[in-house]
Amino acid sequence: MLSYRHIYHAGNHADILKHLTVSQICRHFIKKDAPFFYLDTHAGIGQYSLNSEQAQKNKEFHSGIARLLTEDNLPEPLEGLLDIVREMNPTDTLEFYPGSPKIVDYYVRQKDKLHLCELHPNDYPILAALFPNKRKANVVKDNGFAAVKAMLPPPQKRGFVLMDPPYEVKKDYQYVAQALEDGYKRFPQGTYAIWYPVLNRQQANELLKSVKATNIRNVLLLELCIRNTEQERGMAGSGMIIVNPPWTLEKEAKEFLPVLSKLLAEDNEAGYQVTWITPE
């Protein structure tokens, strides 16, 4: 089942939370001179044309990234993400939006290394063309969950793993928790970030319970919901589960999540949470 195409949702509220988190983790890594390794289990095509037929179908970016670009005096982490988007769009017209690989590419240095996995037969060649330099990025048509076992621990000794499957197959909820457990056993000092959708509260809570059941410590939860989570209207929100987060991330999230919740809200039940699944 490979029907999911992220381009239909590029630049929406879930992308903003995910990419803001990715951006802040990368900022943390480049504060030190030592190289770092980045593994993206479901990399997509790397960047998205918002003028494409797919992105224009629902125009989810209109109520997401486009809305933020009109705001002033945003928290510094949000401005940092918007700077990346503006660099991709040098005119006043919003035409492109970065995927996770392009966010990370904005920060990586010559000594850092990316390993990008994409299984979709149409998306893989687009991603590979975007990252032709194999010394910088290894792009593979592969199961990203299997790569967590195969690629860890990395020779760089420092690393960041992003897992954001589409969850179109319900087993993805099991696979992501198992991959986290497998990766942590091999590379306990690494930072792991898991994105998940909030389609309903029960399903999201089951994933959080599965992560807690691994007994991994130092796990931070960030979640943003733009509307009531129990109405059958698709994705009401999303969350990021971060193992070994930057020590500043909790404080930063308490500044930017209230702003996002206010700006992106679709009803009066929009909200957010910053909490520890398991403390250090």
C-alpha atoms as a printed R data frame, in Angstrom:
    type eleno elety resid chain resno       x      y      z
1   ATOM     1    CA   MET     A     1   0.000  0.000  0.000
2   ATOM     2    CA   LEU     A     2   1.836  3.050 -1.301
3   ATOM     3    CA   SER     A     3  -1.061  5.360 -2.161
4   ATOM     4    CA   TYR     A     4  -0.087  8.157  0.218
5   ATOM     5    CA   ARG     A     5   1.484 11.247 -1.386
6   ATOM     6    CA   HIS     A     6   2.548 13.956  1.015
7   ATOM     7    CA   ILE     A     7   2.362 16.690 -1.598
8   ATOM     8    CA   TYR     A     8  -1.419 16.883 -1.039
9   ATOM     9    CA   HIS     A     9  -0.741 18.086  2.517
10  ATOM    10    CA   ALA     A    10   2.492 20.080  2.114
11  ATOM    11    CA   GLY     A    11   2.766 23.138  4.324
12  ATOM    12    CA   ASN     A    12  -0.183 22.347  6.571
13  ATOM    13    CA   HIS     A    13  -0.336 22.605 10.378
14  ATOM    14    CA   ALA     A    14   1.231 19.158 10.861
15  ATOM    15    CA   ASP     A    15   4.175 20.036  8.620
16  ATOM    16    CA   ILE     A    16   4.773 23.211 10.599
17  ATOM    17    CA   LEU     A    17   4.998 21.344 13.912
18  ATOM    18    CA   LYS     A    18   7.198 18.609 12.431
19  ATOM    19    CA   HIS     A    19   9.574 20.928 10.610
20  ATOM    20    CA   LEU     A    20   9.813 23.368 13.483
21  ATOM    21    CA   THR     A    21  10.906 20.475 15.706
22  ATOM    22    CA   VAL     A    22  13.374 19.207 13.093
23  ATOM    23    CA   SER     A    23  14.798 22.705 12.675
24  ATOM    24    CA   GLN     A    24  15.349 23.171 16.409
25  ATOM    25    CA   ILE     A    25  17.035 19.762 16.756
26  ATOM    26    CA   CYS     A    26  19.404 20.605 13.879
27  ATOM    27    CA   ARG     A    27  20.221 23.969 15.427
28  ATOM    28    CA   HIS     A    28  21.194 22.123 18.572
29  ATOM    29    CA   PHE     A    29  23.449 19.673 16.694
30  ATOM    30    CA   ILE     A    30  25.428 22.306 14.810
31  ATOM    31    CA   LYS     A    31  26.328 24.131 18.023
32  ATOM    32    CA   LYS     A    32  29.063 21.523 18.410
33  ATOM    33    CA   ASP     A    33  31.868 21.056 15.926
34  ATOM    34    CA   ALA     A    34  31.597 17.246 15.807
35  ATOM    35    CA   PRO     A    35  29.742 15.820 12.756
36  ATOM    36    CA   PHE     A    36  26.275 14.322 13.004
37  ATOM    37    CA   PHE     A    37  24.271 11.699 11.113
38  ATOM    38    CA   TYR     A    38  20.645 12.172 10.009
39  ATOM    39    CA   LEU     A    39  18.336  9.289  9.120
40  ATOM    40    CA   ASP     A    40  14.944 10.038  7.555
41  ATOM    41    CA   THR     A    41  12.786  6.903  7.360
42  ATOM    42    CA   HIS     A    42  10.067  8.355  5.105
43  ATOM    43    CA   ALA     A    43  11.727 11.227  3.285
44  ATOM    44    CA   GLY     A    44   9.156 11.951  0.537
45  ATOM    45    CA   ILE     A    45  10.384 14.042 -2.386
46  ATOM    46    CA   GLY     A    46  12.339 16.530 -0.267
47  ATOM    47    CA   GLN     A    47  10.617 19.712 -1.402
48  ATOM    48    CA   TYR     A    48   7.148 20.485 -2.746
49  ATOM    49    CA   SER     A    49   5.767 22.696 -5.486
50  ATOM    50    CA   LEU     A    50   2.690 24.396 -4.073
51  ATOM    51    CA   ASN     A    51   1.572 25.231 -7.611
52  ATOM    52    CA   SER     A    52   1.284 21.520 -8.444
53  ATOM    53    CA   GLU     A    53  -2.099 19.989 -9.165
54  ATOM    54    CA   GLN     A    54  -1.821 17.846 -6.017
55  ATOM    55    CA   ALA     A    55  -0.985 20.707 -3.633
56  ATOM    56    CA   GLN     A    56  -3.672 22.888 -5.198
57  ATOM    57    CA   LYS     A    57  -6.372 20.249 -4.694
58  ATOM    58    CA   ASN     A    58  -6.965 21.037 -1.005
59  ATOM    59    CA   LYS     A    59  -4.582 23.996 -0.633
60  ATOM    60    CA   GLU     A    60  -3.775 22.985  2.930
61  ATOM    61    CA   PHE     A    61  -0.786 25.330  2.910
62  ATOM    62    CA   HIS     A    62  -3.184 28.320  2.799
63  ATOM    63    CA   SER     A    63  -4.268 27.697  6.393
64  ATOM    64    CA   GLY     A    64  -0.743 26.647  7.411
65  ATOM    65    CA   ILE     A    65   2.553 28.112  6.259
66  ATOM    66    CA   ALA     A    66   0.964 30.896  4.172
67  ATOM    67    CA   ARG     A    67  -0.840 32.188  7.250
68  ATOM    68    CA   LEU     A    68   2.368 32.330  9.298
69  ATOM    69    CA   LEU     A    69   4.230 34.238  6.581
70  ATOM    70    CA   THR     A    70   1.848 37.185  7.045
71  ATOM    71    CA   GLU     A    71   2.570 37.459 10.788
72  ATOM    72    CA   ASP     A    72   5.087 39.676 12.575
73  ATOM    73    CA   ASN     A    73   6.883 39.305 15.912
74  ATOM    74    CA   LEU     A    74   6.763 35.507 15.998
75  ATOM    75    CA   PRO     A    75   8.906 33.483 18.450
76  ATOM    76    CA   GLU     A    76  12.470 33.089 17.222
77  ATOM    77    CA   PRO     A    77  12.213 29.342 16.400
78  ATOM    78    CA   LEU     A    78   9.237 30.085 14.122
79  ATOM    79    CA   GLU     A    79  11.114 32.907 12.427
80  ATOM    80    CA   GLY     A    80  13.981 30.468 11.860
81  ATOM    81    CA   LEU     A    81  11.672 28.071 10.005
82  ATOM    82    CA   LEU     A    82  10.147 30.911  7.996
83  ATOM    83    CA   ASP     A    83  13.637 32.059  6.980
84  ATOM    84    CA   ILE     A    84  14.173 28.663  5.331
85  ATOM    85    CA   VAL     A    85  10.831 28.944  3.510
86  ATOM    86    CA   ARG     A    86  11.633 32.507  2.401
87  ATOM    87    CA   GLU     A    87  15.026 31.420  1.065
88  ATOM    88    CA   MET     A    88  13.231 28.885 -1.155
89  ATOM    89    CA   ASN     A    89  10.817 31.612 -2.321
90  ATOM    90    CA   PRO     A    90  12.899 34.696 -3.156
91  ATOM    91    CA   THR     A    91   9.906 36.567 -4.599
92  ATOM    92    CA   ASP     A    92   6.777 37.441 -2.612
93  ATOM    93    CA   THR     A    93   4.974 34.461 -4.156
94  ATOM    94    CA   LEU     A    94   4.838 31.248 -2.116
95  ATOM    95    CA   GLU     A    95   5.714 28.531 -4.640
96  ATOM    96    CA   PHE     A    96   7.796 25.969 -2.761
97  ATOM    97    CA   TYR     A    97   7.746 24.342  0.642
98  ATOM    98    CA   PRO     A    98  10.625 22.298  2.110
99  ATOM    99    CA   GLY     A    99  10.247 18.707  3.243
100 ATOM   100    CA   SER     A   100  12.261 17.387  6.179
101 ATOM   101    CA   PRO     A   101  15.353 16.587  4.044
102 ATOM   102    CA   LYS     A   102  15.541 20.198  2.819
103 ATOM   103    CA   ILE     A   103  15.101 21.537  6.356
104 ATOM   104    CA   VAL     A   104  18.051 19.426  7.499
105 ATOM   105    CA   ASP     A   105  20.030 20.309  4.360
106 ATOM   106    CA   TYR     A   106  19.772 23.968  5.370
107 ATOM   107    CA   TYR     A   107  21.836 23.214  8.486
108 ATOM   108    CA   VAL     A   108  24.217 20.392  7.545
109 ATOM   109    CA   ARG     A   109  27.903 21.012  7.073
110 ATOM   110    CA   GLN     A   110  30.325 19.222  4.753
111 ATOM   111    CA   LYS     A   111  31.250 16.742  7.492
112 ATOM   112    CA   ASP     A   112  27.638 15.761  8.297
113 ATOM   113    CA   LYS     A   113  25.826 12.894  6.529
114 ATOM   114    CA   LEU     A   114  22.218 12.279  5.505
115 ATOM   115    CA   HIS     A   115  20.617  8.881  4.865
116 ATOM   116    CA   LEU     A   116  17.230  9.352  3.191
117 ATOM   117    CA   CYS     A   117  14.779  6.482  2.666
118 ATOM   118    CA   GLU     A   118  11.790  6.599  0.340
119 ATOM   119    CA   LEU     A   119   9.901  3.541 -0.871
120 ATOM   120    CA   HIS     A   120   7.288  5.132 -3.162
121 ATOM   121    CA   PRO     A   121   8.290  4.370 -6.786
122 ATOM   122    CA   ASN     A   122   7.291  7.841 -8.019
123 ATOM   123    CA   ASP     A   123   8.791  9.793 -5.133
124 ATOM   124    CA   TYR     A   124  12.159  8.049 -4.838
125 ATOM   125    CA   PRO     A   125  13.655  9.280 -8.166
126 ATOM   126    CA   ILE     A   126  12.560 12.867 -7.423
127 ATOM   127    CA   LEU     A   127  14.272 12.723 -4.035
128 ATOM   128    CA   ALA     A   128  17.403 11.165 -5.530
129 ATOM   129    CA   ALA     A   129  17.599 13.929 -8.150
130 ATOM   130    CA   LEU     A   130  17.338 16.568 -5.422
131 ATOM   131    CA   PHE     A   131  20.321 15.082 -3.564
132 ATOM   132    CA   PRO     A   132  22.785 13.939 -6.268
133 ATOM   133    CA   ASN     A   133  25.885 14.320 -4.066
134 ATOM   134    CA   LYS     A   134  26.347 10.907 -2.485
135 ATOM   135    CA   ARG     A   135  29.056 12.194 -0.154
136 ATOM   136    CA   LYS     A   136  26.471 14.393  1.501
137 ATOM   137    CA   ALA     A   137  23.309 12.298  1.199
138 ATOM   138    CA   ASN     A   138  22.733  8.617  0.624
139 ATOM   139    CA   VAL     A   139  19.271  8.288 -0.983
140 ATOM   140    CA   VAL     A   140  17.840  4.774 -1.014
141 ATOM   141    CA   LYS     A   141  14.629  3.131 -2.183
142 ATOM   142    CA   ASP     A   142  14.203  1.220  1.025
143 ATOM   143    CA   ASN     A   143  11.988  0.466  3.991
144 ATOM   144    CA   GLY     A   144  12.902  3.184  6.452
145 ATOM   145    CA   PHE     A   145  12.044  1.089  9.502
146 ATOM   146    CA   ALA     A   146  14.576 -1.537  8.377
147 ATOM   147    CA   ALA     A   147  17.181  1.223  7.956
148 ATOM   148    CA   VAL     A   148  16.928  2.039 11.667
149 ATOM   149    CA   LYS     A   149  18.405 -1.390 12.359
150 ATOM   150    CA   ALA     A   150  20.844 -1.341  9.459
151 ATOM   151    CA   MET     A   151  22.313  2.162  9.855
152 ATOM   152    CA   LEU     A   152  22.680  2.500 13.624
153 ATOM   153    CA   PRO     A   153  24.926  3.223 15.356
154 ATOM   154    CA   PRO     A   154  26.455  5.680 12.875
155 ATOM   155    CA   PRO     A   155  30.207  6.243 12.611
156 ATOM   156    CA   GLN     A   156  29.668  9.929 13.425
157 ATOM   157    CA   LYS     A   157  28.767  9.034 17.066
158 ATOM   158    CA   ARG     A   158  26.100 11.784 17.077
159 ATOM   159    CA   GLY     A   159  22.813 11.358 15.295
160 ATOM   160    CA   PHE     A   160  19.194 12.251 14.730
161 ATOM   161    CA   VAL     A   161  16.504  9.879 13.416
162 ATOM   162    CA   LEU     A   162  13.169 11.150 12.080
163 ATOM   163    CA   MET     A   163  10.326  8.651 11.711
164 ATOM   164    CA   ASP     A   164   7.179 10.025 10.093
165 ATOM   165    CA   PRO     A   165   5.346  7.225  8.283
166 ATOM   166    CA   PRO     A   166   1.995  8.066  6.656
167 ATOM   167    CA   TYR     A   167   0.093  5.679  8.990
168 ATOM   168    CA   GLU     A   168  -2.118  4.688  6.052
169 ATOM   169    CA   VAL     A   169  -1.430  1.139  7.249
170 ATOM   170    CA   LYS     A   170  -2.474  0.848 10.891
171 ATOM   171    CA   LYS     A   171   0.512 -1.407 11.580
172 ATOM   172    CA   ASP     A   172   2.692  1.685 11.157
173 ATOM   173    CA   TYR     A   173   1.776  2.526 14.762
174 ATOM   174    CA   GLN     A   174   3.345 -0.756 15.862
175 ATOM   175    CA   TYR     A   175   6.272 -0.494 13.472
176 ATOM   176    CA   VAL     A   176   7.277  2.965 14.640
177 ATOM   177    CA   ALA     A   177   7.340  1.969 18.323
178 ATOM   178    CA   GLN     A   178   9.310 -1.187 17.496
179 ATOM   179    CA   ALA     A   179  11.770  0.746 15.335
180 ATOM   180    CA   LEU     A   180  12.312  3.200 18.173
181 ATOM   181    CA   GLU     A   181  13.055  0.356 20.555
182 ATOM   182    CA   ASP     A   182  15.413 -1.308 18.052
183 ATOM   183    CA   GLY     A   183  17.218  1.943 17.310
184 ATOM   184    CA   TYR     A   184  17.597  2.927 20.936
185 ATOM   185    CA   LYS     A   185  19.204 -0.410 21.799
186 ATOM   186    CA   ARG     A   186  21.834  0.192 19.124
187 ATOM   187    CA   PHE     A   187  22.265  3.924 19.633
188 ATOM   188    CA   PRO     A   188  20.957  5.082 23.033
189 ATOM   189    CA   GLN     A   189  22.637  8.494 22.857
190 ATOM   190    CA   GLY     A   190  20.876  9.413 19.600
191 ATOM   191    CA   THR     A   191  17.972 11.806 19.255
192 ATOM   192    CA   TYR     A   192  14.778 10.250 17.858
193 ATOM   193    CA   ALA     A   193  11.740 12.180 16.658
194 ATOM   194    CA   ILE     A   194   8.463 10.442 15.818
195 ATOM   195    CA   TRP     A   195   5.671 12.343 14.092
196 ATOM   196    CA   TYR     A   196   2.102 11.075 14.465
197 ATOM   197    CA   PRO     A   197  -1.327 12.300 13.325
198 ATOM   198    CA   VAL     A   198  -4.214 12.990 15.684
199 ATOM   199    CA   LEU     A   199  -7.113 11.470 13.776
200 ATOM   200    CA   ASN     A   200  -8.838 10.665 17.048
201 ATOM   201    CA   ARG     A   201  -7.719 10.852 20.653
202 ATOM   202    CA   GLN     A   202  -7.810  7.116 21.350
203 ATOM   203    CA   GLN     A   203  -5.553  6.153 18.454
204 ATOM   204    CA   ALA     A   204  -2.981  8.790 19.357
205 ATOM   205    CA   ASN     A   205  -3.024  7.751 23.005
206 ATOM   206    CA   GLU     A   206  -2.385  4.119 22.080
207 ATOM   207    CA   LEU     A   207   0.838  5.131 20.338
208 ATOM   208    CA   LEU     A   208   1.934  7.174 23.351
209 ATOM   209    CA   LYS     A   209   1.289  4.146 25.573
210 ATOM   210    CA   SER     A   210   3.384  1.961 23.249
211 ATOM   211    CA   VAL     A   211   6.283  4.401 23.470
212 ATOM   212    CA   LYS     A   212   5.987  4.581 27.252
213 ATOM   213    CA   ALA     A   213   5.992  0.772 27.401
214 ATOM   214    CA   THR     A   214   9.498  0.686 25.873
215 ATOM   215    CA   ASN     A   215  10.784  2.108 29.195
216 ATOM   216    CA   ILE     A   216  13.013  4.520 27.289
217 ATOM   217    CA   ARG     A   217  13.740  7.599 29.386
218 ATOM   218    CA   ASN     A   218  13.965 11.290 28.490
219 ATOM   219    CA   VAL     A   219  10.982 11.367 26.101
220 ATOM   220    CA   LEU     A   220   9.308 14.723 25.409
221 ATOM   221    CA   LEU     A   221   5.877 15.133 23.806
222 ATOM   222    CA   LEU     A   222   4.791 18.141 21.751
223 ATOM   223    CA   GLU     A   223   1.281 18.174 20.312
224 ATOM   224    CA   LEU     A   224  -0.769 20.717 18.393
225 ATOM   225    CA   CYS     A   225  -4.471 20.318 17.600
226 ATOM   226    CA   ILE     A   226  -6.251 22.940 15.519
227 ATOM   227    CA   ARG     A   227  -9.796 21.713 16.236
228 ATOM   228    CA   ASN     A   228 -11.918 19.214 18.135
229 ATOM   229    CA   THR     A   229 -10.251 15.807 17.975
230 ATOM   230    CA   GLU     A   230 -13.438 13.742 18.043
231 ATOM   231    CA   GLN     A   231 -15.173 15.040 14.931
232 ATOM   232    CA   GLU     A   232 -14.799 12.978 11.767
233 ATOM   233    CA   ARG     A   233 -13.069 15.635  9.691
234 ATOM   234    CA   GLY     A   234  -9.670 14.125  9.027
235 ATOM   235    CA   MET     A   235  -6.540 15.119 10.891
236 ATOM   236    CA   ALA     A   236  -7.351 17.435 13.788
237 ATOM   237    CA   GLY     A   237  -3.746 17.765 14.847
238 ATOM   238    CA   SER     A   238  -0.420 16.031 15.181
239 ATOM   239    CA   GLY     A   239   2.357 15.401 17.641
240 ATOM   240    CA   MET     A   240   6.082 14.905 17.951
241 ATOM   241    CA   ILE     A   241   7.609 12.362 20.329
242 ATOM   242    CA   ILE     A   242  11.245 13.268 20.943
243 ATOM   243    CA   VAL     A   243  13.747 10.976 22.672
244 ATOM   244    CA   ASN     A   244  16.832 12.776 24.016
245 ATOM   245    CA   PRO     A   245  15.555 16.214 22.953
246 ATOM   246    CA   PRO     A   246  17.735 19.331 23.016
247 ATOM   247    CA   TRP     A   247  17.651 20.656 26.572
248 ATOM   248    CA   THR     A   248  16.177 23.942 25.336
249 ATOM   249    CA   LEU     A   249  13.293 22.417 23.358
250 ATOM   250    CA   GLU     A   250  10.754 22.189 26.179
251 ATOM   251    CA   LYS     A   251  11.109 25.890 26.970
252 ATOM   252    CA   GLU     A   252  11.027 26.859 23.277
253 ATOM   253    CA   ALA     A   253   7.893 24.765 22.671
254 ATOM   254    CA   LYS     A   254   6.114 26.497 25.541
255 ATOM   255    CA   GLU     A   255   6.702 29.729 23.654
256 ATOM   256    CA   PHE     A   256   5.866 28.716 20.091
257 ATOM   257    CA   LEU     A   257   3.011 26.228 20.597
258 ATOM   258    CA   PRO     A   258   0.585 28.740 22.180
259 ATOM   259    CA   VAL     A   259   1.262 31.063 19.221
260 ATOM   260    CA   LEU     A   260   0.670 28.286 16.664
261 ATOM   261    CA   SER     A   261  -2.463 27.159 18.478
262 ATOM   262    CA   LYS     A   262  -3.894 30.680 18.297
263 ATOM   263    CA   LEU     A   263  -2.896 31.434 14.700
264 ATOM   264    CA   LEU     A   264  -3.874 28.077 13.166
265 ATOM   265    CA   ALA     A   265  -7.029 27.329 15.202
266 ATOM   266    CA   GLU     A   266 -10.144 26.245 13.306
267 ATOM   267    CA   ASP     A   267 -12.471 26.173 16.320
268 ATOM   268    CA   ASN     A   268 -12.451 27.093 19.998
269 ATOM   269    CA   GLU     A   269 -11.241 23.614 21.007
270 ATOM   270    CA   ALA     A   270  -7.805 24.055 19.448
271 ATOM   271    CA   GLY     A   271  -5.011 23.385 21.905
272 ATOM   272    CA   TYR     A   272  -1.534 22.092 22.543
273 ATOM   273    CA   GLN     A   273   0.480 20.154 25.068
274 ATOM   274    CA   VAL     A   274   4.110 20.048 26.143
275 ATOM   275    CA   THR     A   275   4.711 17.197 28.527
276 ATOM   276    CA   TRP     A   276   7.144 14.423 29.347
277 ATOM   277    CA   ILE     A   277   6.092 10.866 28.463
278 ATOM   278    CA   THR     A   278   8.976  9.719 30.639
279 ATOM   279    CA   PRO     A   279  11.445 12.106 32.294
280 ATOM   280    CA   GLU     A   280  15.194 11.603 32.196
